[in-house]
Coordinates of C-alpha atoms and ligand atoms in Angstrom, one line a residue:
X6 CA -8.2 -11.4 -32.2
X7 CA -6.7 -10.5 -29.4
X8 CA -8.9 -11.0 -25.9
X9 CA -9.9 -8.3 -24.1
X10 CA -12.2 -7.1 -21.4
X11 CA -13.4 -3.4 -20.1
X12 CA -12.4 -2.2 -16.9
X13 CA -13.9 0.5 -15.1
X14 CA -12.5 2.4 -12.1
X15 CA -14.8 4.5 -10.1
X16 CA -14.0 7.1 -7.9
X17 CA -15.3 10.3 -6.1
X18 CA -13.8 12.4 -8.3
X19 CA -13.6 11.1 -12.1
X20 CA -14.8 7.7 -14.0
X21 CA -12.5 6.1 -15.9
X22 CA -13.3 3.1 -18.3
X23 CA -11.1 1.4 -20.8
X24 CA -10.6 -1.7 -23.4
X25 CA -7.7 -3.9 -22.2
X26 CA -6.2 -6.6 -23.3
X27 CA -4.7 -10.1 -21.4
X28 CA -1.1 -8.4 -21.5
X29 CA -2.2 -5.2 -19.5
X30 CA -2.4 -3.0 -22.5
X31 CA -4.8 -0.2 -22.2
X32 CA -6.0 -0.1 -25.9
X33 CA -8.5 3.1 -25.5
X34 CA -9.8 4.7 -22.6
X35 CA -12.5 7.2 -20.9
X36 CA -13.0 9.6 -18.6
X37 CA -15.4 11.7 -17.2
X38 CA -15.6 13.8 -13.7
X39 CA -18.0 12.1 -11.1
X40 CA -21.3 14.1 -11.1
X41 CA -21.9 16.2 -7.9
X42 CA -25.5 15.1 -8.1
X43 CA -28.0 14.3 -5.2
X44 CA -29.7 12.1 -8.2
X45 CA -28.0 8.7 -8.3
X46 CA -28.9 8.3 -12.2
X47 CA -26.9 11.6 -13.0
X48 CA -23.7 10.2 -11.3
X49 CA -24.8 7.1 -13.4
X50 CA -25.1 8.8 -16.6
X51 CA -21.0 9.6 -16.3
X52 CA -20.5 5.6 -15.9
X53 CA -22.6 4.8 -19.4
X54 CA -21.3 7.5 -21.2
X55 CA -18.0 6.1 -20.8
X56 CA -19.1 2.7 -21.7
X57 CA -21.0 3.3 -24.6
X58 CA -18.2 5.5 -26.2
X59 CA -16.1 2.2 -25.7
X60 CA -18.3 -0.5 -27.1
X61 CA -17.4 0.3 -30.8
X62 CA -14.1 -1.1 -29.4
X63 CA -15.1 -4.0 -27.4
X64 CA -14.4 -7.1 -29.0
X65 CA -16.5 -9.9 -27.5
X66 CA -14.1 -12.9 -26.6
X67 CA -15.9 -16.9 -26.8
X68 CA -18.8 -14.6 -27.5
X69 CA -18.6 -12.9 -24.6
X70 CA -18.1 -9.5 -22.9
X71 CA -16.6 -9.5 -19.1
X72 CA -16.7 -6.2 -17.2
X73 CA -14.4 -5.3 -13.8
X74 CA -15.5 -2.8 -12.0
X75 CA -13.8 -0.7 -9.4
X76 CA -15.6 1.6 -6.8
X77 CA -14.9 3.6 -3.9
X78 CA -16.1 1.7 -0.7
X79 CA -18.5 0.3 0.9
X80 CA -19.8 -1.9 -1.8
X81 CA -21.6 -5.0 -1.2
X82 CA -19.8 -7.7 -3.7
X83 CA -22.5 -10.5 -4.0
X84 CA -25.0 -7.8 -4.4
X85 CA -23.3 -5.8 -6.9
X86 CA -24.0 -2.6 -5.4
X87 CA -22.1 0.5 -3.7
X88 CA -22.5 2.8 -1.5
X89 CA -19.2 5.0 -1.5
X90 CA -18.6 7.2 1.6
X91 CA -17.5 10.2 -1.3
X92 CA -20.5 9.6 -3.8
X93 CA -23.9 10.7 -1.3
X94 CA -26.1 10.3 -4.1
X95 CA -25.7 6.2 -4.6
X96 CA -27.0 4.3 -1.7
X97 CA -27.0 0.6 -2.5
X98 CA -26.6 1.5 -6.1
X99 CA -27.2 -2.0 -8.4
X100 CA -24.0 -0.9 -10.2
X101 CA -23.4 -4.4 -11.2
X102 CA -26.9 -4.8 -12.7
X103 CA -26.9 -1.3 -14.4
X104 CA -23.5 -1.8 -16.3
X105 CA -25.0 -5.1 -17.3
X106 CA -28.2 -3.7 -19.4
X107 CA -26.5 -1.1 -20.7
X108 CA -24.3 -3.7 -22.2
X109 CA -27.1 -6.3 -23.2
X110 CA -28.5 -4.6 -25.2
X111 CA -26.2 -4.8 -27.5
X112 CA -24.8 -8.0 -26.8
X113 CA -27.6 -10.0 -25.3
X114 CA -28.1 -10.6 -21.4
X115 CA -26.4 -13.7 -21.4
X116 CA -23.8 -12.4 -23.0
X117 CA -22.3 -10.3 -20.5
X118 CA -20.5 -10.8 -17.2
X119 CA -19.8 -8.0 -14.6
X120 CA -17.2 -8.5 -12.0
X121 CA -17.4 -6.0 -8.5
X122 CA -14.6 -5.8 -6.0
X123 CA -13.8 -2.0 -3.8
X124 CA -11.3 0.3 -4.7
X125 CA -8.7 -0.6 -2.6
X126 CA -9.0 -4.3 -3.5
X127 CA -8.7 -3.5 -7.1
X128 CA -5.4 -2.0 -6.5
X129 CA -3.8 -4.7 -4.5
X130 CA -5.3 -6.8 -8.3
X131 CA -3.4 -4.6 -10.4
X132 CA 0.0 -4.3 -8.2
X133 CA -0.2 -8.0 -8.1
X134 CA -0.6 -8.6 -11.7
X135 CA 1.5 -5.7 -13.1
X136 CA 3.2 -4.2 -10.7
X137 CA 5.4 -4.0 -7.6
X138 CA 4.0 -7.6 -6.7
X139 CA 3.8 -9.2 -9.8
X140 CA 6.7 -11.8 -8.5
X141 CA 4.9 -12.8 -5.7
X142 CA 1.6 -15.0 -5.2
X143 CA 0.7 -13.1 -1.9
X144 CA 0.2 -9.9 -1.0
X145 CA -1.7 -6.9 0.7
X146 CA -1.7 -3.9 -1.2
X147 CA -2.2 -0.4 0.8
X148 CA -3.6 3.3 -0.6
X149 CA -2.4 5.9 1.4
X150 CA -4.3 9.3 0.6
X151 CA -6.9 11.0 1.9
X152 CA -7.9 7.9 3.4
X153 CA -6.5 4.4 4.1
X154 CA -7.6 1.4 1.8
X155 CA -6.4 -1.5 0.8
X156 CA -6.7 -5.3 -0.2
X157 CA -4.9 -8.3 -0.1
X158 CA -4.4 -11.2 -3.0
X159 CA -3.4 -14.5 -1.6
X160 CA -2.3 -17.5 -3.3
X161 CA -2.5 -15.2 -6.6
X162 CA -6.8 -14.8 -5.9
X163 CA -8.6 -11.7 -4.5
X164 CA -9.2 -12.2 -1.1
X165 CA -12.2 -10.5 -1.1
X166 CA -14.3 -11.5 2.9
X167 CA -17.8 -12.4 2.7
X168 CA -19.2 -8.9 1.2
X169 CA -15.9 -8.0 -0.9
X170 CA -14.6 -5.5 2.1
X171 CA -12.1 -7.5 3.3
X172 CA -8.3 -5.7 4.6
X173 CA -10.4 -2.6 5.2
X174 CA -7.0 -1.4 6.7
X175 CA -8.0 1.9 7.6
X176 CA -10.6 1.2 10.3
X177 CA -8.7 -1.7 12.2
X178 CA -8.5 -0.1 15.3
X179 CA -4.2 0.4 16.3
X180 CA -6.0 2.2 20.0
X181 CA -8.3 0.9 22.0
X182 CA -8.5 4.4 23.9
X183 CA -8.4 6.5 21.0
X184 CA -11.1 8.7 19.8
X185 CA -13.9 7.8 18.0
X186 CA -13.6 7.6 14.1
X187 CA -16.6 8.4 11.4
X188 CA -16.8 4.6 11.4
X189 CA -18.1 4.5 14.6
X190 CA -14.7 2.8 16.0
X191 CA -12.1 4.2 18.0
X192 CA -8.4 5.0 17.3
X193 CA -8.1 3.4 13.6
X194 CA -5.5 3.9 11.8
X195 CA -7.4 6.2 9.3
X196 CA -7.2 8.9 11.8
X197 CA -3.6 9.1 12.4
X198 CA -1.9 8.4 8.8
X199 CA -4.2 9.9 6.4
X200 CA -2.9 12.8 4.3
X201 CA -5.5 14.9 6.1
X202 CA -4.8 14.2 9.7
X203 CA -1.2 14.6 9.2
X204 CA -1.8 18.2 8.3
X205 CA -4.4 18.8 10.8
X206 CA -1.8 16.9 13.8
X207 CA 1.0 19.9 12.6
X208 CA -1.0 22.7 12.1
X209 CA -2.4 21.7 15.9
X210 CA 1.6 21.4 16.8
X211 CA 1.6 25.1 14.9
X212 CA 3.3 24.1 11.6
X213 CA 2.3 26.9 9.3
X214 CA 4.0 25.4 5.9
X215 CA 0.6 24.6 3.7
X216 CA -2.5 22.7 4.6
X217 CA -2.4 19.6 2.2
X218 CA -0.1 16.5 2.4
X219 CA 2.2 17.1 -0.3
X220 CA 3.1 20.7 0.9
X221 CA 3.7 18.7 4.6
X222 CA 5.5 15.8 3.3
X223 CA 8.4 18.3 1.1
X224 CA 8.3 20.7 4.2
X225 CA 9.5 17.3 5.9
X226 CA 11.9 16.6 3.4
X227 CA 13.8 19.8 3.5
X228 CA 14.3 18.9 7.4
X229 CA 11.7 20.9 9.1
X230 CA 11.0 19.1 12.6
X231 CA 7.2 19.5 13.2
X232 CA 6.1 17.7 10.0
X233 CA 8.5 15.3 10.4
X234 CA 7.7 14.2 14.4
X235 CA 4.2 14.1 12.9
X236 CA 4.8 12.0 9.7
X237 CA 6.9 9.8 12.1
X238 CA 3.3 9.5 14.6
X239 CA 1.7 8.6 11.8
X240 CA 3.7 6.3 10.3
X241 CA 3.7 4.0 13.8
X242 CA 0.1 4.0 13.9
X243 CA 0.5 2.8 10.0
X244 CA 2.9 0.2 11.0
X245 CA 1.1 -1.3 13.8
X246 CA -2.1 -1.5 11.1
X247 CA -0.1 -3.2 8.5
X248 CA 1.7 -5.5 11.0
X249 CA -1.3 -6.6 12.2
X250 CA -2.8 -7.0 9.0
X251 CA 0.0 -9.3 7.7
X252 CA 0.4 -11.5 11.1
X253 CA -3.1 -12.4 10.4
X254 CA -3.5 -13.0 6.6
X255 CA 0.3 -14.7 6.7
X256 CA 1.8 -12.5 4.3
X257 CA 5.4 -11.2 3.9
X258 CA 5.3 -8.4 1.2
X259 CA 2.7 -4.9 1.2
X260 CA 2.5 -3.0 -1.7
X261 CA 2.0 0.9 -0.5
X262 CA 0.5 3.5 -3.1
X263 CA -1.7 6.5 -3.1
X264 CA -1.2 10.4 -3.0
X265 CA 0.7 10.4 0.5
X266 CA 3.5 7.5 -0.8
X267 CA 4.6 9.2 -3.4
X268 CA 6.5 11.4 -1.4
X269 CA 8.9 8.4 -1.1
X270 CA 11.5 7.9 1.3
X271 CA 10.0 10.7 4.2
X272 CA 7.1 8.0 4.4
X273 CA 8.7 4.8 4.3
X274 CA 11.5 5.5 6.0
X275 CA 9.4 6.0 9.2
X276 CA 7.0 3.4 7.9
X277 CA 9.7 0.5 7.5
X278 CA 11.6 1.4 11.0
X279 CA 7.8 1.6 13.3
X280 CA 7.4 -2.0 11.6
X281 CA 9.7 -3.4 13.4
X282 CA 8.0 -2.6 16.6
X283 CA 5.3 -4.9 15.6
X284 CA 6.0 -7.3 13.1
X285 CA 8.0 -9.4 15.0
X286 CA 6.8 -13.5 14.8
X287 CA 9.3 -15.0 12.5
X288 CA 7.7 -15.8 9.9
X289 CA 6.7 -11.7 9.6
X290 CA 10.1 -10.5 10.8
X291 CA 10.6 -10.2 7.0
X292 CA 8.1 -8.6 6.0
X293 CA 8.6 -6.0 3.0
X294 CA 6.9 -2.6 2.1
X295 CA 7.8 -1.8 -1.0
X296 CA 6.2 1.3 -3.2
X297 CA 3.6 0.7 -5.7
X298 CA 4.4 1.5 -9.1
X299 CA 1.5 1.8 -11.3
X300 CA -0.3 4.8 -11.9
X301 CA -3.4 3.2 -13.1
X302 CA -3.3 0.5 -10.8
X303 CA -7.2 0.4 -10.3
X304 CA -7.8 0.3 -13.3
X305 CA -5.8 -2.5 -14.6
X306 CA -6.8 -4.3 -11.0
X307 CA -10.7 -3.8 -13.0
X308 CA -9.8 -5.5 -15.6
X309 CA -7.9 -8.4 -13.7
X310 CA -10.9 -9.1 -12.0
X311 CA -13.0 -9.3 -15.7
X312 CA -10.3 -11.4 -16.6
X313 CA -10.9 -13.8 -13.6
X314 CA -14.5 -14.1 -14.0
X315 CA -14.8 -17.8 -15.1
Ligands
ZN5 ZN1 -12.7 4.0 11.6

């Protein structure tokens, strides 16, 4: 029989859950949307239906059942629970815990072990294992969408930080002068290279071409100069957050994904040119950006951690 765990990636849109096995496989999987519920037990409900239209296809492995569990940020690791900025209605939700009885009671309590890491850290797991890092042993892997995430894996282990929010690469702060972010900071990197404050930066500088990243990133590719300056802004500010990110954690390759990288070369061109502004102690003068390449890198990063669990 082969061995096997069930991952589950949780986001602020859609739930995904799946059955995978040790080689990365993705035997059956789940979806549902993500409840636009005040009630935190209706968002919930999503999360069991998935898993309880997968147990007829979990295999228990040493007699035993390990869960990986992805979700959007904060989340509070030793605790188990999550509060993600795009889901109001959990609050220090006991995700861990809930995930656990509705597996125990069909296993037994002791049975089951559930495994909690954030979003972006999850995805740094699954590029590492499967992906555009898998020949490496360190490395920080970076989401670039609506907002900036990521995670690093050093010495081939999660680094998770005491709470599991470590590389929280989006609100490390690349101006001291800048203006105040949601987080309560000032001038991190979230606000000049996500997706959204591109657009809003070109629309300021009177760019009429769309109002969403991917129309800015092709109008950018065709040439056009305003979403290109302001790609290029962003990208520094990205740069200087990455390059800061791997002077400190001592690692030479980042692993970039999310809605914004895809556009490809427009991004890391810019990207890969600001980092040599700032990455400039030896032993980071190397330091490589390469594109993700797993679409269901979360996911898969889930069930790496269920695989970990000891
Ligand atoms: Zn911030």
């Amino acid at each position: 029989m082969t061995d096997s765990v069930l991952a589950i990636d949780i986001g602020g849109t859609k739930i995904a859950a799946a059955v995978v096995d040790a080689d990365g496989t993705i035997r059956t999987d789940q979806l549902r949307p993500t409840a636009a519920s005040a009630d935190p037990d209706q968002v919930f409900a999503g999360v069991e239906s998935a898993v309880r239209a997968l147990i007829p296809r979990l295999e228990p492995s040493g007699g035993r059942i390990r869960v990986g569990i992805s979700s959007a940020g904060p989340i509070d690791g030793p605790a188990g629970t999550v509060s993600p900025v795009n889901i109001g209605a959990w609050r220090g939700f006991p995700i861990s815990t809930r995930v656990h009885d509705v597996l125990a009671e069909r296993y037994g309590a002791d049975a089951v072990t559930v495994g909690l890491a954030g979003d972006g850290h999850c995805f740094a797991l699954g590029e590492h294992w499967l992906g555009a890092g898998r020949d490496v042993a360190s490395m920080i892997g970076m989401v670039l969408s609506t907002g900036v995430g990521g995670g690093a894996v050093i010495a081939n282990k999660l680094f998770t930080g005491v709470t599991g929010n470590a590389v929280h690469l989006g609100h490390i702060s690349v101006n001291a002068w800048g203006p105040k972010c949601v987080c309560g900071g000032h001038g991190c990197t979230e606000m000049y290279a996500r997706g959204p404050a591109l657009v809003a930066a070109a629309q300021q500088q009177g760019w009429r071409g769309g109002d969403d990243a991917r129309a800015l990133t092709a109008a950018a590719r065709a040439g056009d100069e305003i979403p290109l300056r302001v790609i290029d802004h962003g990208m520094r500010a990205l740069a200087a957050g990455i390059a800061t990110t791997a002077t400190e954690l001592d690692v030479a390759v980042v692993v970039l994904g999310g809605g914004v990288s895809k556009a490809g070369e427009v991004i890391f061109e810019p990207l890969r040119r600001h980092l040599r502004d700032f990455a400039v102690l030896d032993y980071v003068a190397e330091l490589e950006v390469r594109p993700a390449i797993l679409e269901t890198a979360g996911l898969l990063g889930a069930a790496a951690l269920a695989f970990s669990q000891e």
